[in-house]
GROMACS .gro file of C-alpha atoms in nm:
model
  263
    1MET     CA    1  -0.874   0.184   1.103
    2ASN     CA    2  -0.629   0.198   0.812
    3PHE     CA    3  -0.320  -0.014   0.794
    4GLU     CA    4  -0.169  -0.112   0.462
    5ALA     CA    5  -0.179  -0.484   0.381
    6LYS     CA    6   0.139  -0.634   0.236
    7MET     CA    7   0.313  -0.947   0.105
    8GLN     CA    8   0.630  -1.010   0.299
    9ASN     CA    9   0.766  -1.361   0.343
   10PRO     CA   10   0.422  -1.498   0.251
   11ILE     CA   11   0.295  -1.851   0.332
   12CYS     CA   12   0.208  -2.083   0.043
   13ILE     CA   13  -0.087  -2.313   0.094
   14LYS     CA   14  -0.161  -2.586  -0.163
   15LEU     CA   15  -0.509  -2.732  -0.182
   16GLY     CA   16  -0.581  -3.040  -0.389
   17LYS     CA   17  -0.783  -3.358  -0.414
   18ASN     CA   18  -0.518  -3.571  -0.241
   19SER     CA   19  -0.328  -3.330  -0.021
   20ASN     CA   20  -0.374  -3.005   0.168
   21VAL     CA   21  -0.040  -2.869   0.290
   22ILE     CA   22   0.166  -2.567   0.374
   23LEU     CA   23   0.454  -2.577   0.131
   24ALA     CA   24   0.823  -2.564   0.231
   25ASP     CA   25   1.007  -2.238   0.185
   26GLU     CA   26   1.338  -2.078   0.276
   27ASN     CA   27   1.247  -2.069   0.648
   28CYS     CA   28   1.133  -2.432   0.666
   29LYS     CA   29   1.245  -2.721   0.441
   30LYS     CA   30   0.949  -2.950   0.497
   31GLU     CA   31   0.574  -2.949   0.416
   32TYR     CA   32   0.315  -2.941   0.691
   33SER     CA   33  -0.031  -3.081   0.676
   34LEU     CA   34  -0.325  -2.841   0.727
   35VAL     CA   35  -0.472  -3.094   0.964
   36PRO     CA   36  -0.453  -3.015   1.248
   37GLY     CA   37  -0.246  -2.710   1.138
   38VAL     CA   38   0.062  -2.504   1.207
   39MET     CA   39   0.166  -2.208   1.425
   40PHE     CA   40   0.434  -1.966   1.302
   41GLY     CA   41   0.723  -1.816   1.490
   42LYS     CA   42   0.874  -1.581   1.235
   43GLU     CA   43   0.706  -1.290   1.058
   44HIS     CA   44   0.489  -1.380   0.761
   45TYR     CA   45   0.266  -1.123   0.595
   46GLY     CA   46   0.032  -1.240   0.320
   47PHE     CA   47  -0.043  -1.584   0.187
   48ILE     CA   48  -0.083  -1.759  -0.147
   49ILE     CA   49  -0.360  -2.015  -0.200
   50ILE     CA   50  -0.269  -2.265  -0.477
   51SER     CA   51  -0.577  -2.461  -0.584
   52ASP     CA   52  -0.503  -2.770  -0.793
   53TYR     CA   53  -0.821  -2.944  -0.911
   54ASN     CA   54  -0.922  -3.111  -1.238
   55ARG     CA   55  -0.583  -3.050  -1.400
   56GLU     CA   56  -0.628  -2.678  -1.353
   57GLN     CA   57  -0.409  -2.475  -1.116
   58ARG     CA   58  -0.495  -2.133  -0.985
   59GLU     CA   59  -0.294  -1.914  -0.746
   60TYR     CA   60  -0.459  -1.647  -0.534
   61PHE     CA   61  -0.248  -1.378  -0.362
   62TYR     CA   62  -0.382  -1.220  -0.040
   63PRO     CA   63  -0.179  -0.955   0.145
   64THR     CA   64  -0.242  -0.923   0.518
   65GLN     CA   65  -0.238  -0.623   0.755
   66CYS     CA   66  -0.079  -0.821   1.040
   67LYS     CA   67   0.157  -1.114   1.071
   68ILE     CA   68   0.011  -1.460   1.037
   69GLU     CA   69  -0.001  -1.661   1.360
   70ALA     CA   70  -0.156  -1.997   1.258
   71VAL     CA   71  -0.307  -2.189   0.966
   72GLY     CA   72  -0.519  -2.500   0.973
   73MET     CA   73  -0.820  -2.688   0.830
   74GLU     CA   74  -1.135  -2.776   1.021
   75GLY     CA   75  -1.443  -2.940   0.872
   76GLY     CA   76  -1.311  -2.887   0.520
   77ILE     CA   77  -1.260  -2.512   0.581
   78VAL     CA   78  -0.914  -2.356   0.568
   79LYS     CA   79  -0.864  -2.101   0.850
   80ILE     CA   80  -0.586  -1.843   0.857
   81PHE     CA   81  -0.526  -1.641   1.173
   82GLU     CA   82  -0.362  -1.297   1.190
   83GLU     CA   83  -0.225  -1.137   1.503
   84GLY     CA   84  -0.469  -0.887   1.655
   85LYS     CA   85  -0.776  -0.997   1.452
   86LYS     CA   86  -1.107  -1.107   1.602
   87SER     CA   87  -1.161  -1.408   1.373
   88SER     CA   88  -0.994  -1.588   1.086
   89TRP     CA   89  -0.989  -1.590   0.708
   90ARG     CA   90  -1.198  -1.879   0.579
   91PHE     CA   91  -1.162  -2.061   0.247
   92THR     CA   92  -1.331  -2.366   0.099
   93LYS     CA   93  -1.119  -2.670   0.023
   94THR     CA   94  -1.106  -2.556  -0.343
   95GLY     CA   95  -0.971  -2.216  -0.251
   96ASN     CA   96  -1.281  -1.997  -0.269
   97LEU     CA   97  -1.291  -1.711  -0.017
   98GLU     CA   98  -1.576  -1.730   0.233
   99HIS     CA   99  -1.470  -1.471   0.488
  100SER     CA  100  -1.213  -1.190   0.491
  101ILE     CA  101  -1.084  -1.027   0.811
  102PHE     CA  102  -0.957  -0.704   0.656
  103GLY     CA  103  -0.988  -0.435   0.925
  104ASP     CA  104  -1.138  -0.675   1.185
  105PHE     CA  105  -0.903  -0.576   1.469
  106THR     CA  106  -0.957  -0.650   1.835
  107ASP     CA  107  -1.007  -0.356   2.066
  108GLU     CA  108  -0.673  -0.428   2.238
  109PHE     CA  109  -0.489  -0.426   1.910
  110ARG     CA  110  -0.653  -0.103   1.798
  111GLN     CA  111  -0.495   0.075   2.093
  112LYS     CA  112  -0.150  -0.001   1.961
  113PHE     CA  113  -0.199   0.196   1.638
  114ASP     CA  114  -0.039   0.536   1.598
  115THR     CA  115  -0.291   0.801   1.483
  116VAL     CA  116  -0.105   0.835   1.150
  117PHE     CA  117  -0.265   0.507   1.040
  118GLU     CA  118  -0.612   0.662   1.092
  119ASN     CA  119  -0.542   0.916   0.817
  120ASP     CA  120  -0.810   0.905   0.546
  121ASN     CA  121  -0.555   1.003   0.279
  122MET     CA  122  -0.424   0.648   0.276
  123PHE     CA  123  -0.720   0.558   0.044
  124MET     CA  124  -0.703   0.200   0.164
  125GLY     CA  125  -0.966  -0.066   0.130
  126GLU     CA  126  -1.000  -0.434   0.107
  127SER     CA  127  -0.830  -0.603  -0.188
  128LYS     CA  128  -1.086  -0.734  -0.434
  129LEU     CA  129  -1.155  -0.873  -0.780
  130GLU     CA  130  -1.410  -0.668  -0.974
  131ARG     CA  131  -1.394  -0.680  -1.356
  132PRO     CA  132  -1.035  -0.807  -1.326
  133LEU     CA  133  -0.801  -0.769  -1.620
  134ARG     CA  134  -0.706  -1.096  -1.794
  135ILE     CA  135  -0.343  -1.094  -1.915
  136GLN     CA  136  -0.202  -1.367  -2.136
  137ILE     CA  137   0.166  -1.422  -2.071
  138SER     CA  138   0.335  -1.582  -2.370
  139ALA     CA  139   0.677  -1.746  -2.410
  140ASN     CA  140   0.723  -1.497  -2.690
  141PRO     CA  141   0.684  -1.155  -2.519
  142GLN     CA  142   0.567  -0.997  -2.843
  143LYS     CA  143   0.251  -1.215  -2.810
  144SER     CA  144   0.172  -1.123  -2.446
  145MET     CA  145  -0.168  -0.950  -2.439
  146ILE     CA  146  -0.427  -0.779  -2.228
  147LEU     CA  147  -0.725  -0.985  -2.338
  148GLN     CA  148  -1.051  -0.854  -2.475
  149ASP     CA  149  -1.361  -0.888  -2.258
  150GLU     CA  150  -1.692  -0.712  -2.197
  151TRP     CA  151  -1.516  -0.388  -2.107
  152ILE     CA  152  -1.187  -0.414  -2.302
  153LYS     CA  153  -1.293  -0.394  -2.664
  154LYS     CA  154  -0.985  -0.555  -2.820
  155ASP     CA  155  -0.662  -0.733  -2.726
  156TYR     CA  156  -0.378  -0.491  -2.634
  157PRO     CA  157  -0.009  -0.591  -2.644
  158LEU     CA  158   0.166  -0.557  -2.309
  159TYR     CA  159   0.437  -0.353  -2.484
  160PRO     CA  160   0.375  -0.064  -2.466
  161GLY     CA  161   0.049  -0.127  -2.280
  162VAL     CA  162  -0.260   0.080  -2.227
  163MET     CA  163  -0.423   0.348  -2.007
  164LEU     CA  164  -0.762   0.224  -1.886
  165GLY     CA  165  -1.082   0.425  -1.903
  166SER     CA  166  -1.305   0.155  -1.750
  167ILE     CA  167  -1.297   0.043  -1.384
  168HIS     CA  168  -1.109  -0.274  -1.299
  169TYR     CA  169  -0.998  -0.413  -0.961
  170GLY     CA  170  -0.751  -0.701  -0.970
  171PHE     CA  171  -0.583  -0.884  -1.253
  172ILE     CA  172  -0.521  -1.245  -1.364
  173LEU     CA  173  -0.204  -1.365  -1.531
  174ILE     CA  174  -0.271  -1.657  -1.762
  175PHE     CA  175   0.007  -1.903  -1.856
  176ASP     CA  176   0.006  -2.199  -2.100
  177THR     CA  177   0.181  -2.500  -1.943
  178GLU     CA  178   0.229  -2.862  -2.041
  179TYR     CA  179  -0.048  -2.947  -1.796
  180GLY     CA  180  -0.296  -2.693  -1.932
  181LYS     CA  181  -0.375  -2.330  -1.846
  182LYS     CA  182  -0.246  -2.184  -1.519
  183GLU     CA  183  -0.408  -1.871  -1.381
  184VAL     CA  184  -0.247  -1.652  -1.108
  185VAL     CA  185  -0.492  -1.413  -0.944
  186TYR     CA  186  -0.398  -1.077  -0.787
  187PRO     CA  187  -0.675  -0.875  -0.612
  188THR     CA  188  -0.602  -0.499  -0.578
  189GLN     CA  189  -0.709  -0.241  -0.316
  190ASN     CA  190  -0.762   0.033  -0.573
  191ARG     CA  191  -0.875   0.043  -0.937
  192ILE     CA  192  -0.609  -0.017  -1.203
  193ASP     CA  193  -0.522   0.293  -1.404
  194ALA     CA  194  -0.266   0.158  -1.648
  195ILE     CA  195  -0.070  -0.155  -1.740
  196GLY     CA  196   0.222  -0.216  -1.967
  197ILE     CA  197   0.594  -0.266  -2.036
  198GLU     CA  198   0.819   0.039  -2.098
  199GLY     CA  199   1.130   0.053  -2.317
  200ASN     CA  200   1.122  -0.287  -2.484
  201TYR     CA  201   0.952  -0.628  -2.476
  202PHE     CA  202   1.198  -0.768  -2.217
  203ASN     CA  203   1.157  -0.499  -1.950
  204ASP     CA  204   0.942  -0.531  -1.638
  205LEU     CA  205   0.566  -0.544  -1.659
  206LYS     CA  206   0.406  -0.270  -1.448
  207VAL     CA  207   0.050  -0.256  -1.313
  208PHE     CA  208  -0.047   0.083  -1.172
  209GLU     CA  209  -0.308   0.117  -0.897
  210ASN     CA  210  -0.485   0.449  -0.849
  211GLY     CA  211  -0.332   0.640  -0.555
  212LYS     CA  212  -0.022   0.419  -0.519
  213TYR     CA  213   0.317   0.562  -0.610
  214HIS     CA  214   0.491   0.227  -0.676
  215PRO     CA  215   0.332  -0.008  -0.931
  216TRP     CA  216   0.312  -0.387  -0.920
  217LEU     CA  217   0.628  -0.525  -1.086
  218PHE     CA  218   0.668  -0.853  -1.276
  219THR     CA  219   0.929  -0.981  -1.517
  220TYR     CA  220   0.818  -0.981  -1.882
  221ASP     CA  221   0.739  -1.354  -1.847
  222GLY     CA  222   0.513  -1.305  -1.547
  223LYS     CA  223   0.738  -1.371  -1.242
  224PHE     CA  224   0.629  -1.166  -0.940
  225LYS     CA  225   0.879  -0.906  -0.818
  226LYS     CA  226   0.702  -0.642  -0.610
  227GLN     CA  227   0.355  -0.546  -0.492
  228ALA     CA  228   0.213  -0.196  -0.554
  229SER     CA  229   0.258   0.031  -0.253
  230TYR     CA  230   0.233   0.381  -0.117
  231ASN     CA  231   0.548   0.571  -0.019
  232ARG     CA  232   0.452   0.866   0.204
  233TYR     CA  233   0.408   0.653   0.517
  234SER     CA  234   0.681   0.396   0.458
  235LYS     CA  235   0.908   0.532   0.736
  236ASN     CA  236   0.624   0.537   0.985
  237ASP     CA  237   0.526   0.186   0.884
  238LYS     CA  238   0.873   0.055   0.976
  239VAL     CA  239   0.868   0.236   1.310
  240PHE     CA  240   0.527   0.097   1.393
  241VAL     CA  241   0.611  -0.263   1.301
  242LYS     CA  242   0.927  -0.251   1.506
  243GLY     CA  243   0.748  -0.107   1.812
  244ALA     CA  244   0.418  -0.291   1.801
  245TYR     CA  245   0.541  -0.642   1.728
  246GLU     CA  246   0.795  -0.877   1.874
  247LEU     CA  247   1.031  -0.995   1.599
  248GLY     CA  248   0.921  -1.360   1.607
  249MET     CA  249   1.024  -1.628   1.851
  250LYS     CA  250   1.359  -1.623   2.034
  251ASN     CA  251   1.483  -1.932   1.856
  252ASN     CA  252   1.528  -2.016   1.490
  253THR     CA  253   1.224  -2.239   1.458
  254ASP     CA  254   0.954  -2.108   1.228
  255ARG     CA  255   0.674  -2.360   1.244
  256PHE     CA  256   0.512  -2.559   1.520
  257THR     CA  257   0.261  -2.837   1.449
  258LEU     CA  258  -0.063  -2.789   1.638
  259GLU     CA  259  -0.172  -3.070   1.865
  260THR     CA  260  -0.524  -3.211   1.859
  261LYS     CA  261  -0.684  -3.220   2.205
  262LYS     CA  262  -0.726  -3.576   2.332
  263LYS     CA  263  -1.075  -3.672   2.451
   0.00000   0.00000   0.00000
């Protein structure tokens, strides 16, 4: 079953030595503890895991195929539940992925899909990191580089960028901060064909995935703007989402703290 994963109103989860929380956002102005967890009323697709250990912060972006229903932590394992999935995403307390639920739909949920989403031409697969590109984002855009590694034989400036001959899935943006290096990790469904900035140093950074019409978009200084996407099924996607899902709860509340069962 093929259904494009996306980032839309994503949930931010911060993991650290002293706190494990779901961060506040425009829908909810307070943080919630991961223990016992939270249920969500509004539509959230995708999540961001922020791991903050040993003065090193990493951010991992995971799009989801369905809206997120609940998030919590049990036995040191972070669990993220999507509507219509048989099990949950599972992460260690330091943010390492243990189990993905990409494509793991229940039989009941499968029956809701229109046959258009079964089309093999979607070229979809699970987002992954395999030989990811490492991209240094500098305060001076002229010094922002695609970094040399085992497969990239030299540093390449982001302006104008480079067409890739080797196979890479995913990319990592690297920032220098007053607290040390910060890495933001973006898995991709398809291999990356090209990366660069067109026009001048201060235009948007684009990362092109094979088979996707629209590239990833970032500002020249690394701020996320838009995820790479297809376009041929976008209208059908909107029709499906509207018909297959209820648009959240009937009130304005987004989050509900889970209750632990009393013995």
